């Protein structure tokens, strides 16, 4: 509980929707982790996405949740199809860990829908696509994103004389 004495909502304009307008965006996955479902009867993969090109470059407020372990088999099927779309867009068909999908530029189709709980607008991801043209692919440094992978050595370490 927090003391709000002295606060008057009449003195402030409420926050407005600050999400993305509908459309396709160049983006990367910047974070992912498995979390328990609300009922604790399954797990979902929570994915955080960052826009890497255009006027909304740097926006990190996109999330997707894939119900990969759930009693509802239809939810699992939908999640697996979505994960397949992400893998195809990223060019990683058999990842062993979701982190393998991080930092790879892809196209994310974004829509705006009303939240079920309060009717407020929210962004939802409607699909993932591969970036077809190399000229469309921003480098991570152009996108303002530090590469999480160290650069490869100039020569293969196993070829270096000891």
mmCIF file of C-alpha atoms in Angstrom:
data_model
loop_
_atom_site.group_PDB
_atom_site.id
_atom_site.type_symbol
_atom_site.label_atom_id
_atom_site.label_comp_id
_atom_site.label_asym_id
_atom_site.label_seq_id
_atom_site.Cartn_x
_atom_site.Cartn_y
_atom_site.Cartn_z
ATOM 1 C CA UNK A 1 0.000 0.000 0.000
ATOM 2 C CA UNK A 2 1.294 3.453 -0.829
ATOM 3 C CA UNK A 3 0.252 6.820 0.592
ATOM 4 C CA UNK A 4 -1.206 9.023 -2.164
ATOM 5 C CA UNK A 5 -2.400 11.936 -0.021
ATOM 6 C CA UNK A 6 -1.960 15.183 -1.898
ATOM 7 C CA UNK A 7 -2.201 13.570 -5.360
ATOM 8 C CA UNK A 8 -4.841 15.028 -7.690
ATOM 9 C CA UNK A 9 -5.301 13.220 -11.026
ATOM 10 C CA UNK A 10 -7.021 16.353 -12.369
ATOM 11 C CA UNK A 11 -3.603 18.024 -12.505
ATOM 12 C CA UNK A 12 -2.104 15.520 -14.970
ATOM 13 C CA UNK A 13 -2.973 14.207 -18.396
ATOM 14 C CA UNK A 14 -3.049 10.417 -18.401
ATOM 15 C CA UNK A 15 -0.439 8.430 -20.296
ATOM 16 C CA UNK A 16 -1.481 7.570 -23.815
ATOM 17 C CA UNK A 17 -0.651 4.550 -25.937
ATOM 18 C CA UNK A 18 3.031 4.834 -26.848
ATOM 19 C CA UNK A 19 3.330 1.634 -28.873
ATOM 20 C CA UNK A 20 3.923 1.070 -32.550
ATOM 21 C CA UNK A 21 1.484 1.797 -35.351
ATOM 22 C CA UNK A 22 0.495 -1.334 -37.318
ATOM 23 C CA UNK A 23 3.031 -2.481 -39.911
ATOM 24 C CA UNK A 24 6.123 -4.528 -40.654
ATOM 25 C CA UNK A 25 9.282 -3.642 -38.740
ATOM 26 C CA UNK A 26 12.918 -4.700 -38.924
ATOM 27 C CA UNK A 27 13.695 -6.107 -35.506
ATOM 28 C CA UNK A 28 15.794 -8.472 -33.423
ATOM 29 C CA UNK A 29 15.025 -10.687 -30.452
ATOM 30 C CA UNK A 30 16.960 -9.245 -27.516
ATOM 31 C CA UNK A 31 15.779 -11.455 -24.657
ATOM 32 C CA UNK A 32 13.980 -14.756 -24.129
ATOM 33 C CA UNK A 33 13.226 -16.988 -21.180
ATOM 34 C CA UNK A 34 10.888 -19.764 -20.115
ATOM 35 C CA UNK A 35 8.296 -18.756 -17.525
ATOM 36 C CA UNK A 36 5.542 -20.589 -15.662
ATOM 37 C CA UNK A 37 1.972 -20.058 -16.805
ATOM 38 C CA UNK A 38 -0.350 -18.210 -14.447
ATOM 39 C CA UNK A 39 -1.952 -21.521 -13.360
ATOM 40 C CA UNK A 40 1.517 -23.147 -12.955
ATOM 41 C CA UNK A 41 0.396 -26.006 -15.226
ATOM 42 C CA UNK A 42 2.774 -25.255 -18.070
ATOM 43 C CA UNK A 43 5.518 -23.004 -19.380
ATOM 44 C CA UNK A 44 5.778 -20.376 -22.081
ATOM 45 C CA UNK A 45 8.725 -18.831 -23.885
ATOM 46 C CA UNK A 46 8.620 -15.066 -23.362
ATOM 47 C CA UNK A 47 10.390 -13.182 -26.153
ATOM 48 C CA UNK A 48 11.363 -9.489 -26.084
ATOM 49 C CA UNK A 49 11.862 -7.773 -29.421
ATOM 50 C CA UNK A 50 13.625 -4.526 -30.320
ATOM 51 C CA UNK A 51 12.943 -2.474 -33.454
ATOM 52 C CA UNK A 52 16.246 -1.805 -35.242
ATOM 53 C CA UNK A 53 15.348 0.465 -38.164
ATOM 54 C CA UNK A 54 13.166 3.451 -38.966
ATOM 55 C CA UNK A 55 11.640 6.155 -36.782
ATOM 56 C CA UNK A 56 10.873 3.679 -33.969
ATOM 57 C CA UNK A 57 14.398 2.231 -33.920
ATOM 58 C CA UNK A 58 15.367 1.282 -30.373
ATOM 59 C CA UNK A 59 11.762 0.547 -29.252
ATOM 60 C CA UNK A 60 11.908 -2.472 -26.895
ATOM 61 C CA UNK A 61 8.243 -2.792 -25.933
ATOM 62 C CA UNK A 62 7.279 -5.771 -28.104
ATOM 63 C CA UNK A 63 6.772 -9.158 -26.473
ATOM 64 C CA UNK A 64 5.531 -12.541 -27.631
ATOM 65 C CA UNK A 65 4.594 -15.507 -25.472
ATOM 66 C CA UNK A 66 4.765 -19.014 -26.884
ATOM 67 C CA UNK A 67 2.882 -21.692 -24.901
ATOM 68 C CA UNK A 68 5.306 -24.517 -25.625
ATOM 69 C CA UNK A 69 4.266 -26.586 -22.578
ATOM 70 C CA UNK A 70 0.534 -26.343 -21.912
ATOM 71 C CA UNK A 71 -2.408 -28.678 -21.203
ATOM 72 C CA UNK A 72 -4.213 -27.031 -24.153
ATOM 73 C CA UNK A 73 -2.718 -28.813 -27.160
ATOM 74 C CA UNK A 74 -4.114 -26.209 -29.570
ATOM 75 C CA UNK A 75 -2.120 -23.521 -27.719
ATOM 76 C CA UNK A 76 1.009 -25.685 -28.016
ATOM 77 C CA UNK A 77 0.396 -26.212 -31.756
ATOM 78 C CA UNK A 78 0.022 -22.450 -32.313
ATOM 79 C CA UNK A 79 3.192 -21.787 -30.293
ATOM 80 C CA UNK A 80 5.203 -24.352 -32.256
ATOM 81 C CA UNK A 81 4.039 -22.854 -35.562
ATOM 82 C CA UNK A 82 5.016 -19.384 -34.343
ATOM 83 C CA UNK A 83 8.418 -20.666 -33.199
ATOM 84 C CA UNK A 84 8.839 -22.275 -36.636
ATOM 85 C CA UNK A 85 8.151 -18.889 -38.266
ATOM 86 C CA UNK A 86 10.748 -17.231 -35.998
ATOM 87 C CA UNK A 87 13.324 -19.940 -36.759
ATOM 88 C CA UNK A 88 12.737 -19.640 -40.510
ATOM 89 C CA UNK A 89 12.948 -15.832 -40.365
ATOM 90 C CA UNK A 90 16.223 -16.076 -38.434
ATOM 91 C CA UNK A 91 17.636 -18.894 -40.571
ATOM 92 C CA UNK A 92 18.084 -21.159 -37.517
ATOM 93 C CA UNK A 93 15.993 -24.277 -38.138
ATOM 94 C CA UNK A 94 17.109 -26.409 -35.166
ATOM 95 C CA UNK A 95 18.116 -24.151 -32.264
ATOM 96 C CA UNK A 96 19.065 -25.885 -29.033
ATOM 97 C CA UNK A 97 18.414 -22.734 -26.981
ATOM 98 C CA UNK A 98 16.246 -19.667 -27.599
ATOM 99 C CA UNK A 99 19.337 -17.459 -27.215
ATOM 100 C CA UNK A 100 20.452 -18.732 -30.639
ATOM 101 C CA UNK A 101 17.621 -16.611 -32.098
ATOM 102 C CA UNK A 102 18.849 -13.391 -30.479
ATOM 103 C CA UNK A 103 20.383 -10.491 -32.446
ATOM 104 C CA UNK A 104 19.398 -11.790 -35.896
ATOM 105 C CA UNK A 105 17.555 -9.160 -37.980
ATOM 106 C CA UNK A 106 14.053 -10.291 -38.994
ATOM 107 C CA UNK A 107 10.765 -8.671 -40.034
ATOM 108 C CA UNK A 108 8.009 -8.539 -37.401
ATOM 109 C CA UNK A 109 4.394 -7.877 -38.418
ATOM 110 C CA UNK A 110 2.766 -5.741 -35.713
ATOM 111 C CA UNK A 111 -0.908 -4.940 -35.142
ATOM 112 C CA UNK A 112 -2.771 -2.906 -32.524
ATOM 113 C CA UNK A 113 -5.598 -4.586 -30.603
ATOM 114 C CA UNK A 114 -7.644 -3.792 -27.512
ATOM 115 C CA UNK A 115 -6.589 -5.558 -24.330
ATOM 116 C CA UNK A 116 -9.177 -8.003 -22.992
ATOM 117 C CA UNK A 117 -8.755 -6.869 -19.379
ATOM 118 C CA UNK A 118 -9.094 -3.090 -19.756
ATOM 119 C CA UNK A 119 -9.860 -2.301 -23.401
ATOM 120 C CA UNK A 120 -6.677 -0.227 -23.814
ATOM 121 C CA UNK A 121 -4.711 -0.502 -27.078
ATOM 122 C CA UNK A 122 -1.707 -2.811 -27.129
ATOM 123 C CA UNK A 123 0.717 -4.107 -29.735
ATOM 124 C CA UNK A 124 0.457 -7.733 -30.814
ATOM 125 C CA UNK A 125 2.772 -9.627 -33.112
ATOM 126 C CA UNK A 126 0.971 -11.187 -36.046
ATOM 127 C CA UNK A 127 3.910 -12.830 -37.780
ATOM 128 C CA UNK A 128 7.612 -13.139 -38.489
ATOM 129 C CA UNK A 129 9.366 -13.038 -41.851
ATOM 130 C CA UNK A 130 12.873 -13.389 -43.181
ATOM 131 C CA UNK A 131 14.542 -10.242 -44.492
ATOM 132 C CA UNK A 132 14.838 -11.047 -48.198
ATOM 133 C CA UNK A 133 17.120 -8.298 -49.493
ATOM 134 C CA UNK A 134 20.634 -7.918 -48.027
ATOM 135 C CA UNK A 135 20.263 -4.133 -48.416
ATOM 136 C CA UNK A 136 17.293 -4.336 -46.030
ATOM 137 C CA UNK A 137 19.376 -5.951 -43.316
ATOM 138 C CA UNK A 138 20.787 -3.368 -40.888
ATOM 139 C CA UNK A 139 23.956 -4.311 -39.117
ATOM 140 C CA UNK A 140 23.687 -4.489 -35.361
ATOM 141 C CA UNK A 141 25.901 -1.418 -35.005
ATOM 142 C CA UNK A 142 23.651 0.539 -37.422
ATOM 143 C CA UNK A 143 20.723 -0.483 -35.255
ATOM 144 C CA UNK A 144 22.489 0.837 -32.159
ATOM 145 C CA UNK A 145 22.812 -2.639 -30.687
ATOM 146 C CA UNK A 146 26.044 -3.956 -29.255
ATOM 147 C CA UNK A 147 26.843 -7.398 -30.593
ATOM 148 C CA UNK A 148 26.661 -9.973 -27.782
ATOM 149 C CA UNK A 149 29.116 -12.230 -29.605
ATOM 150 C CA UNK A 150 32.846 -11.622 -29.492
ATOM 151 C CA UNK A 151 34.439 -11.239 -32.921
ATOM 152 C CA UNK A 152 35.973 -14.380 -34.390
ATOM 153 C CA UNK A 153 39.761 -14.683 -34.058
ATOM 154 C CA UNK A 154 41.788 -13.778 -37.155
ATOM 155 C CA UNK A 155 42.971 -17.381 -37.404
ATOM 156 C CA UNK A 156 41.320 -20.510 -36.147
ATOM 157 C CA UNK A 157 42.774 -21.294 -32.692
ATOM 158 C CA UNK A 158 43.194 -24.964 -33.601
ATOM 159 C CA UNK A 159 45.511 -23.979 -36.480
ATOM 160 C CA UNK A 160 47.767 -21.824 -34.329
ATOM 161 C CA UNK A 161 51.179 -23.309 -33.514
ATOM 162 C CA UNK A 162 51.921 -23.699 -29.840
#
